[in-house]
C-alpha cells in the first residue's frame, strides 16, 4: 500500500506538467488560428482609438492578429527557455516594444521598419535552428531590436486621441506579449530545452525552419 501511494505521488507531478503543457500549446495554437483568420478576413489598417476601452482591446489584440509580430513573439519565447535567466529576455523584449511605440509617438520617422522586422525575425528563426550555440547577450540584443521594430509598427496602425487611450493601448500590448512569450517559454522548458545540457529536441529545430520560412514570406511581401 505504501509503495502504491509513493508511485502515485511520483506520477502526479509529471501528469500535472503534461496537462499544463497541453493547455499552453492549445492556447498558442488558438492564437495562431486567430492570427491566420484575421489575415485572411482582413482587419482595419488603422485603428481609431478614442477611449480607454478601445485602447485596451486593440492593445490586447494587435500582437495576436499581426502574424509577423506573433511569429517573433513565439520565437523569442522558445529561445528564452534555453536560459535560466530567460525571463530577462522576455522583459527586454516587452520594454523595447514600449520604447518603439513612444519613439513613433514622438513623430520620429524610421524607414523600412517592416523589412527590418522580416530580417530580424529570420535571424531569430536561424538562432532557433542552431539553439545549441545561442549566446545570451546576442539573443538579448536581437530581442530588443525585434521588440523595438514591433512597437514602432504597432503605433503606426493606430490613431489615438488623448493620453488615457494610449496608456491603455500600451498596457494591453504589454499584457498580451508578456503572457504569450512566457507561455511559449514554458512550452520550450517542458520540451527539454535548457542552458545546462543544451539538448534541443528535433521538434524545436523544425519549428525554427517553419518560423524562418514564414518570416521570409513576410519579408518578400514587404519588399514587393
GROMACS .gro file of N, CA, C and O in nm, residues 98-197:
model
  400
   98UNK      N    1   0.754   4.887  -2.590
   98UNK     CA    2   0.703   5.014  -2.536
   98UNK      C    3   0.787   5.131  -2.588
   98UNK      O    4   0.734   5.236  -2.626
   99UNK      N    5   0.920   5.112  -2.594
   99UNK     CA    6   1.008   5.217  -2.645
   99UNK      C    7   0.977   5.248  -2.792
   99UNK      O    8   0.974   5.364  -2.832
  100UNK      N    9   0.953   5.143  -2.871
  100UNK     CA   10   0.920   5.164  -3.011
  100UNK      C   11   0.792   5.244  -3.029
  100UNK      O   12   0.783   5.331  -3.117
  101UNK      N   13   0.693   5.216  -2.945
  101UNK     CA   14   0.567   5.292  -2.950
  101UNK      C   15   0.592   5.439  -2.917
  101UNK      O   16   0.543   5.529  -2.986
  102UNK      N   17   0.671   5.463  -2.813
  102UNK     CA   18   0.699   5.601  -2.771
  102UNK      C   19   0.776   5.677  -2.879
  102UNK      O   20   0.747   5.795  -2.906
  103UNK      N   21   0.873   5.610  -2.941
  103UNK     CA   22   0.953   5.675  -3.047
  103UNK      C   23   0.863   5.721  -3.161
  103UNK      O   24   0.877   5.832  -3.212
  104UNK      N   25   0.768   5.636  -3.200
  104UNK     CA   26   0.678   5.676  -3.309
  104UNK      C   27   0.583   5.786  -3.264
  104UNK      O   28   0.545   5.874  -3.343
  105UNK      N   29   0.541   5.783  -3.139
  105UNK     CA   30   0.456   5.890  -3.086
  105UNK      C   31   0.526   6.025  -3.090
  105UNK      O   32   0.461   6.130  -3.104
  106UNK      N   33   0.658   6.023  -3.078
  106UNK     CA   34   0.737   6.147  -3.084
  106UNK      C   35   0.760   6.194  -3.227
  106UNK      O   36   0.838   6.286  -3.250
  107UNK      N   37   0.691   6.129  -3.322
  107UNK     CA   38   0.699   6.167  -3.464
  107UNK      C   39   0.839   6.149  -3.523
  107UNK      O   40   0.881   6.225  -3.611
  108UNK      N   41   0.913   6.050  -3.471
  108UNK     CA   42   1.044   6.017  -3.528
  108UNK      C   43   1.022   5.909  -3.633
  108UNK      O   44   0.984   5.796  -3.600
  109UNK      N   45   1.041   5.944  -3.758
  109UNK     CA   46   1.012   5.853  -3.869
  109UNK      C   47   1.133   5.766  -3.904
  109UNK      O   48   1.242   5.818  -3.930
  110UNK      N   49   1.112   5.638  -3.904
  110UNK     CA   50   1.217   5.543  -3.940
  110UNK      C   51   1.171   5.463  -4.062
  110UNK      O   52   1.067   5.396  -4.056
  111UNK      N   53   1.244   5.467  -4.173
  111UNK     CA   54   1.202   5.394  -4.294
  111UNK      C   55   1.233   5.246  -4.285
  111UNK      O   56   1.322   5.202  -4.211
  112UNK      N   57   1.160   5.166  -4.364
  112UNK     CA   58   1.189   5.024  -4.380
  112UNK      C   59   1.168   4.940  -4.256
  112UNK      O   60   1.236   4.838  -4.237
  113UNK      N   61   1.072   4.978  -4.171
  113UNK     CA   62   1.051   4.903  -4.047
  113UNK      C   63   1.001   4.762  -4.074
  113UNK      O   64   1.045   4.665  -4.010
  114UNK      N   65   0.909   4.745  -4.170
  114UNK     CA   66   0.857   4.610  -4.199
  114UNK      C   67   0.967   4.519  -4.251
  114UNK      O   68   0.970   4.400  -4.220
  115UNK      N   69   1.055   4.574  -4.333
  115UNK     CA   70   1.168   4.496  -4.383
  115UNK      C   71   1.260   4.456  -4.267
  115UNK      O   72   1.308   4.343  -4.259
  116UNK      N   73   1.281   4.551  -4.175
  116UNK     CA   74   1.365   4.523  -4.057
  116UNK      C   75   1.304   4.413  -3.971
  116UNK      O   76   1.376   4.327  -3.919
  117UNK      N   77   1.171   4.414  -3.957
  117UNK     CA   78   1.105   4.309  -3.880
  117UNK      C   79   1.125   4.173  -3.947
  117UNK      O   80   1.155   4.073  -3.881
  118UNK      N   81   1.110   4.169  -4.080
  118UNK     CA   82   1.129   4.044  -4.153
  118UNK      C   83   1.269   3.988  -4.137
  118UNK      O   84   1.288   3.869  -4.107
  119UNK      N   85   1.370   4.075  -4.153
  119UNK     CA   86   1.509   4.032  -4.143
  119UNK      C   87   1.541   3.984  -4.002
  119UNK      O   88   1.603   3.878  -3.982
  120UNK      N   89   1.499   4.062  -3.902
  120UNK     CA   90   1.530   4.024  -3.763
  120UNK      C   91   1.458   3.897  -3.722
  120UNK      O   92   1.513   3.815  -3.645
  121UNK      N   93   1.337   3.875  -3.774
  121UNK     CA   94   1.263   3.752  -3.741
  121UNK      C   95   1.329   3.631  -3.806
  121UNK      O   96   1.334   3.522  -3.747
  122UNK      N   97   1.380   3.648  -3.928
  122UNK     CA   98   1.455   3.540  -3.993
  122UNK      C   99   1.579   3.505  -3.910
  122UNK      O  100   1.613   3.388  -3.891
  123UNK      N  101   1.644   3.609  -3.861
  123UNK     CA  102   1.763   3.587  -3.778
  123UNK      C  103   1.727   3.510  -3.651
  123UNK      O  104   1.799   3.419  -3.608
  124UNK      N  105   1.613   3.543  -3.591
  124UNK     CA  106   1.567   3.471  -3.472
  124UNK      C  107   1.539   3.324  -3.504
  124UNK      O  108   1.575   3.234  -3.427
  125UNK      N  109   1.474   3.300  -3.619
  125UNK     CA  110   1.447   3.163  -3.660
  125UNK      C  111   1.573   3.083  -3.682
  125UNK      O  112   1.582   2.965  -3.645
  126UNK      N  113   1.676   3.148  -3.739
  126UNK     CA  114   1.805   3.083  -3.760
  126UNK      C  115   1.869   3.047  -3.626
  126UNK      O  116   1.929   2.940  -3.610
  127UNK      N  117   1.855   3.138  -3.529
  127UNK     CA  118   1.907   3.111  -3.395
  127UNK      C  119   1.835   2.991  -3.332
  127UNK      O  120   1.896   2.911  -3.260
  128UNK      N  121   1.705   2.979  -3.360
  128UNK     CA  122   1.629   2.867  -3.304
  128UNK      C  123   1.673   2.735  -3.366
  128UNK      O  124   1.678   2.632  -3.297
  129UNK      N  125   1.706   2.736  -3.494
  129UNK     CA  126   1.755   2.615  -3.560
  129UNK      C  127   1.886   2.569  -3.497
  129UNK      O  128   1.911   2.450  -3.478
  130UNK      N  129   1.972   2.668  -3.465
  130UNK     CA  130   2.102   2.638  -3.404
  130UNK      C  131   2.100   2.677  -3.256
  130UNK      O  132   2.191   2.745  -3.207
  131UNK      N  133   1.995   2.637  -3.186
  131UNK     CA  134   1.975   2.681  -3.048
  131UNK      C  135   2.087   2.636  -2.954
  131UNK      O  136   2.108   2.698  -2.849
  132UNK      N  137   2.160   2.531  -2.991
  132UNK     CA  138   2.270   2.483  -2.905
  132UNK      C  139   2.382   2.586  -2.892
  132UNK      O  140   2.460   2.580  -2.797
  133UNK      N  141   2.389   2.679  -2.989
  133UNK     CA  142   2.501   2.773  -2.992
  133UNK      C  143   2.458   2.917  -2.962
  133UNK      O  144   2.534   3.010  -2.983
  134UNK      N  145   2.335   2.934  -2.913
  134UNK     CA  146   2.283   3.069  -2.889
  134UNK      C  147   2.355   3.133  -2.771
  134UNK      O  148   2.373   3.071  -2.666
  135UNK      N  149   2.395   3.259  -2.791
  135UNK     CA  150   2.459   3.337  -2.685
  135UNK      C  151   2.356   3.428  -2.619
  135UNK      O  152   2.274   3.489  -2.688
  136UNK      N  153   2.361   3.439  -2.486
  136UNK     CA  154   2.261   3.517  -2.413
  136UNK      C  155   2.261   3.663  -2.455
  136UNK      O  156   2.154   3.722  -2.481
  137UNK      N  157   2.378   3.725  -2.464
  137UNK     CA  158   2.385   3.868  -2.497
  137UNK      C  159   2.336   3.893  -2.639
  137UNK      O  160   2.266   3.992  -2.665
  138UNK      N  161   2.372   3.805  -2.732
  138UNK     CA  162   2.327   3.821  -2.870
  138UNK      C  163   2.175   3.809  -2.879
  138UNK      O  164   2.109   3.889  -2.946
  139UNK      N  165   2.120   3.711  -2.808
  139UNK     CA  166   1.974   3.693  -2.808
  139UNK      C  167   1.906   3.816  -2.747
  139UNK      O  168   1.802   3.860  -2.796
  140UNK      N  169   1.964   3.870  -2.641
  140UNK     CA  170   1.906   3.989  -2.577
  140UNK      C  171   1.904   4.107  -2.675
  140UNK      O  172   1.802   4.177  -2.687
  141UNK      N  173   2.013   4.128  -2.748
  141UNK     CA  174   2.021   4.239  -2.843
  141UNK      C  175   1.921   4.222  -2.958
  141UNK      O  176   1.853   4.318  -2.997
  142UNK      N  177   1.911   4.100  -3.010
  142UNK     CA  178   1.817   4.075  -3.120
  142UNK      C  179   1.674   4.091  -3.071
  142UNK      O  180   1.589   4.147  -3.140
  143UNK      N  181   1.645   4.043  -2.951
  143UNK     CA  182   1.510   4.055  -2.895
  143UNK      C  183   1.471   4.200  -2.874
  143UNK      O  184   1.357   4.240  -2.901
  144UNK      N  185   1.566   4.281  -2.829
  144UNK     CA  186   1.541   4.424  -2.812
  144UNK      C  187   1.512   4.489  -2.947
  144UNK      O  188   1.420   4.571  -2.960
  145UNK      N  189   1.589   4.452  -3.048
  145UNK     CA  190   1.568   4.507  -3.183
  145UNK      C  191   1.430   4.470  -3.236
  145UNK      O  192   1.356   4.556  -3.286
  146UNK      N  193   1.395   4.342  -3.225
  146UNK     CA  194   1.264   4.296  -3.273
  146UNK      C  195   1.152   4.366  -3.197
  146UNK      O  196   1.053   4.410  -3.256
  147UNK      N  197   1.166   4.378  -3.066
  147UNK     CA  198   1.065   4.445  -2.986
  147UNK      C  199   1.048   4.590  -3.026
  147UNK      O  200   0.935   4.640  -3.038
  148UNK      N  201   1.159   4.659  -3.049
  148UNK     CA  202   1.153   4.800  -3.090
  148UNK      C  203   1.080   4.815  -3.223
  148UNK      O  204   0.992   4.901  -3.238
  149UNK      N  205   1.116   4.732  -3.320
  149UNK     CA  206   1.051   4.739  -3.452
  149UNK      C  207   0.902   4.708  -3.441
  149UNK      O  208   0.819   4.774  -3.506
  150UNK      N  209   0.868   4.608  -3.360
  150UNK     CA  210   0.727   4.572  -3.345
  150UNK      C  211   0.648   4.685  -3.280
  150UNK      O  212   0.536   4.717  -3.321
  151UNK      N  213   0.704   4.746  -3.176
  151UNK     CA  214   0.636   4.857  -3.111
  151UNK      C  215   0.613   4.973  -3.205
  151UNK      O  216   0.504   5.034  -3.207
  152UNK      N  217   0.714   5.001  -3.287
  152UNK     CA  218   0.703   5.111  -3.384
  152UNK      C  219   0.591   5.085  -3.484
  152UNK      O  220   0.511   5.173  -3.514
  153UNK      N  221   0.585   4.961  -3.535
  153UNK     CA  222   0.484   4.930  -3.636
  153UNK      C  223   0.345   4.921  -3.575
  153UNK      O  224   0.245   4.953  -3.640
  154UNK      N  225   0.336   4.882  -3.447
  154UNK     CA  226   0.206   4.880  -3.380
  154UNK      C  227   0.150   5.022  -3.372
  154UNK      O  228   0.031   5.045  -3.396
  155UNK      N  229   0.234   5.118  -3.335
  155UNK     CA  230   0.186   5.256  -3.318
  155UNK      C  231   0.147   5.316  -3.452
  155UNK      O  232   0.059   5.403  -3.458
  156UNK      N  233   0.210   5.267  -3.560
  156UNK     CA  234   0.174   5.315  -3.693
  156UNK      C  235   0.030   5.279  -3.729
  156UNK      O  236  -0.032   5.345  -3.812
  157UNK      N  237  -0.021   5.174  -3.669
  157UNK     CA  238  -0.152   5.122  -3.708
  157UNK      C  239  -0.267   5.182  -3.627
  157UNK      O  240  -0.380   5.138  -3.641
  158UNK      N  241  -0.238   5.281  -3.544
  158UNK     CA  242  -0.345   5.339  -3.462
  158UNK      C  243  -0.348   5.491  -3.474
  158UNK      O  244  -0.246   5.555  -3.503
  159UNK      N  245  -0.465   5.546  -3.455
  159UNK     CA  246  -0.480   5.691  -3.436
  159UNK      C  247  -0.547   5.710  -3.301
  159UNK      O  248  -0.654   5.657  -3.276
  160UNK      N  249  -0.479   5.785  -3.213
  160UNK     CA  250  -0.524   5.796  -3.075
  160UNK      C  251  -0.552   5.941  -3.041
  160UNK      O  252  -0.477   6.031  -3.079
  161UNK      N  253  -0.662   5.963  -2.970
  161UNK     CA  254  -0.693   6.096  -2.919
  161UNK      C  255  -0.693   6.090  -2.767
  161UNK      O  256  -0.780   6.029  -2.706
  162UNK      N  257  -0.590   6.148  -2.706
  162UNK     CA  258  -0.583   6.151  -2.561
  162UNK      C  259  -0.477   6.060  -2.504
  162UNK      O  260  -0.441   5.958  -2.564
  163UNK      N  261  -0.426   6.096  -2.387
  163UNK     CA  262  -0.320   6.021  -2.323
  163UNK      C  263  -0.371   5.892  -2.259
  163UNK      O  264  -0.302   5.789  -2.258
  164UNK      N  265  -0.495   5.892  -2.208
  164UNK     CA  266  -0.551   5.774  -2.143
  164UNK      C  267  -0.565   5.656  -2.240
  164UNK      O  268  -0.524   5.544  -2.209
  165UNK      N  269  -0.619   5.677  -2.362
  165UNK     CA  270  -0.628   5.565  -2.457
  165UNK      C  271  -0.492   5.506  -2.495
  165UNK      O  272  -0.480   5.383  -2.507
  166UNK      N  273  -0.390   5.591  -2.509
  166UNK     CA  274  -0.259   5.538  -2.548
  166UNK      C  275  -0.197   5.459  -2.433
  166UNK      O  276  -0.131   5.356  -2.454
  167UNK      N  277  -0.221   5.503  -2.308
  167UNK     CA  278  -0.173   5.426  -2.192
  167UNK      C  279  -0.242   5.290  -2.188
  167UNK      O  280  -0.179   5.187  -2.163
  168UNK      N  281  -0.374   5.291  -2.214
  168UNK     CA  282  -0.449   5.165  -2.216
  168UNK      C  283  -0.397   5.073  -2.326
  168UNK      O  284  -0.386   4.950  -2.306
  169UNK      N  285  -0.365   5.130  -2.441
  169UNK     CA  286  -0.312   5.052  -2.554
  169UNK      C  287  -0.179   4.988  -2.516
  169UNK      O  288  -0.155   4.869  -2.541
  170UNK      N  289  -0.090   5.067  -2.455
  170UNK     CA  290   0.041   5.014  -2.415
  170UNK      C  291   0.027   4.905  -2.310
  170UNK      O  292   0.095   4.801  -2.316
  171UNK      N  293  -0.062   4.925  -2.215
  171UNK     CA  294  -0.085   4.822  -2.112
  171UNK      C  295  -0.139   4.693  -2.173
  171UNK      O  296  -0.098   4.582  -2.134
  172UNK      N  297  -0.230   4.707  -2.271
  172UNK     CA  298  -0.285   4.590  -2.338
  172UNK      C  299  -0.179   4.512  -2.415
  172UNK      O  300  -0.173   4.388  -2.406
  173UNK      N  301  -0.095   4.584  -2.488
  173UNK     CA  302   0.013   4.519  -2.563
  173UNK      C  303   0.111   4.450  -2.468
  173UNK      O  304   0.155   4.337  -2.492
  174UNK      N  305   0.145   4.519  -2.360
  174UNK     CA  306   0.238   4.462  -2.262
  174UNK      C  307   0.182   4.332  -2.204
  174UNK      O  308   0.254   4.232  -2.192
  175UNK      N  309   0.055   4.333  -2.169
  175UNK     CA  310  -0.009   4.214  -2.112
  175UNK      C  311  -0.005   4.097  -2.209
  175UNK      O  312   0.036   3.985  -2.174
  176UNK      N  313  -0.046   4.120  -2.334
  176UNK     CA  314  -0.051   4.012  -2.433
  176UNK      C  315   0.087   3.956  -2.462
  176UNK      O  316   0.108   3.835  -2.461
  177UNK      N  317   0.183   4.045  -2.489
  177UNK     CA  318   0.315   3.998  -2.526
  177UNK      C  319   0.385   3.924  -2.412
  177UNK      O  320   0.451   3.822  -2.435
  178UNK      N  321   0.369   3.975  -2.291
  178UNK     CA  322   0.431   3.907  -2.178
  178UNK      C  323   0.367   3.770  -2.155
  178UNK      O  324   0.437   3.670  -2.135
  179UNK      N  325   0.233   3.765  -2.162
  179UNK     CA  326   0.163   3.639  -2.138
  179UNK      C  327   0.196   3.534  -2.243
  179UNK      O  328   0.225   3.418  -2.211
  180UNK      N  329   0.194   3.575  -2.370
  180UNK     CA  330   0.221   3.479  -2.479
  180UNK      C  331   0.367   3.432  -2.475
  180UNK      O  332   0.395   3.312  -2.486
  181UNK      N  333   0.460   3.527  -2.458
  181UNK     CA  334   0.601   3.490  -2.459
  181UNK      C  335   0.635   3.398  -2.342
  181UNK      O  336   0.708   3.299  -2.359
  182UNK      N  337   0.582   3.426  -2.225
  182UNK     CA  338   0.609   3.340  -2.110
  182UNK      C  339   0.544   3.204  -2.124
  182UNK      O  340   0.599   3.103  -2.080
  183UNK      N  341   0.427   3.198  -2.189
  183UNK     CA  342   0.362   3.069  -2.213
  183UNK      C  343   0.447   2.983  -2.308
  183UNK      O  344   0.466   2.863  -2.285
  184UNK      N  345   0.498   3.046  -2.414
  184UNK     CA  346   0.584   2.974  -2.508
  184UNK      C  347   0.713   2.932  -2.439
  184UNK      O  348   0.766   2.823  -2.464
  185UNK      N  349   0.764   3.016  -2.351
  185UNK     CA  350   0.884   2.981  -2.273
  185UNK      C  351   0.858   2.855  -2.190
  185UNK      O  352   0.944   2.767  -2.181
  186UNK      N  353   0.740   2.846  -2.130
  186UNK     CA  354   0.705   2.727  -2.052
  186UNK      C  355   0.700   2.602  -2.141
  186UNK      O  356   0.742   2.494  -2.101
  187UNK      N  357   0.649   2.619  -2.263
  187UNK     CA  358   0.645   2.506  -2.356
  187UNK      C  359   0.786   2.460  -2.389
  187UNK      O  360   0.816   2.339  -2.388
  188UNK      N  361   0.875   2.555  -2.420
  188UNK     CA  362   1.013   2.519  -2.450
  188UNK      C  363   1.082   2.450  -2.334
  188UNK      O  364   1.154   2.352  -2.353
  189UNK      N  365   1.059   2.500  -2.213
  189UNK     CA  366   1.120   2.438  -2.094
  189UNK      C  367   1.068   2.296  -2.073
  189UNK      O  368   1.144   2.205  -2.040
  190UNK      N  369   0.938   2.278  -2.093
  190UNK     CA  370   0.879   2.145  -2.075
  190UNK      C  371   0.926   2.046  -2.180
  190UNK      O  372   0.926   1.925  -2.157
  191UNK      N  373   0.969   2.097  -2.296
  191UNK     CA  374   1.016   2.009  -2.403
  191UNK      C  375   1.164   1.974  -2.388
  191UNK      O  376   1.221   1.904  -2.471
  192UNK      N  377   1.227   2.025  -2.282
  192UNK     CA  378   1.363   1.983  -2.253
  192UNK      C  379   1.471   2.080  -2.291
  192UNK      O  380   1.590   2.050  -2.277
  193UNK      N  381   1.435   2.201  -2.338
  193UNK     CA  382   1.537   2.299  -2.370
  193UNK      C  383   1.593   2.355  -2.239
  193UNK      O  384   1.519   2.384  -2.147
  194UNK      N  385   1.726   2.370  -2.233
  194UNK     CA  386   1.785   2.419  -2.110
  194UNK      C  387   1.929   2.462  -2.129
  194UNK      O  388   1.997   2.417  -2.221
  195UNK      N  389   1.974   2.551  -2.041
  195UNK     CA  390   2.108   2.606  -2.053
  195UNK      C  391   2.216   2.506  -2.015
  195UNK      O  392   2.327   2.510  -2.067
  196UNK      N  393   2.183   2.411  -1.926
  196UNK     CA  394   2.286   2.322  -1.874
  196UNK      C  395   2.329   2.218  -1.978
  196UNK      O  396   2.445   2.205  -2.013
  197UNK      N  397   2.230   2.144  -2.030
  197UNK     CA  398   2.266   2.037  -2.123
  197UNK      C  399   2.257   2.079  -2.269
  197UNK      O  400   2.315   2.017  -2.356
   0.00000   0.00000   0.00000
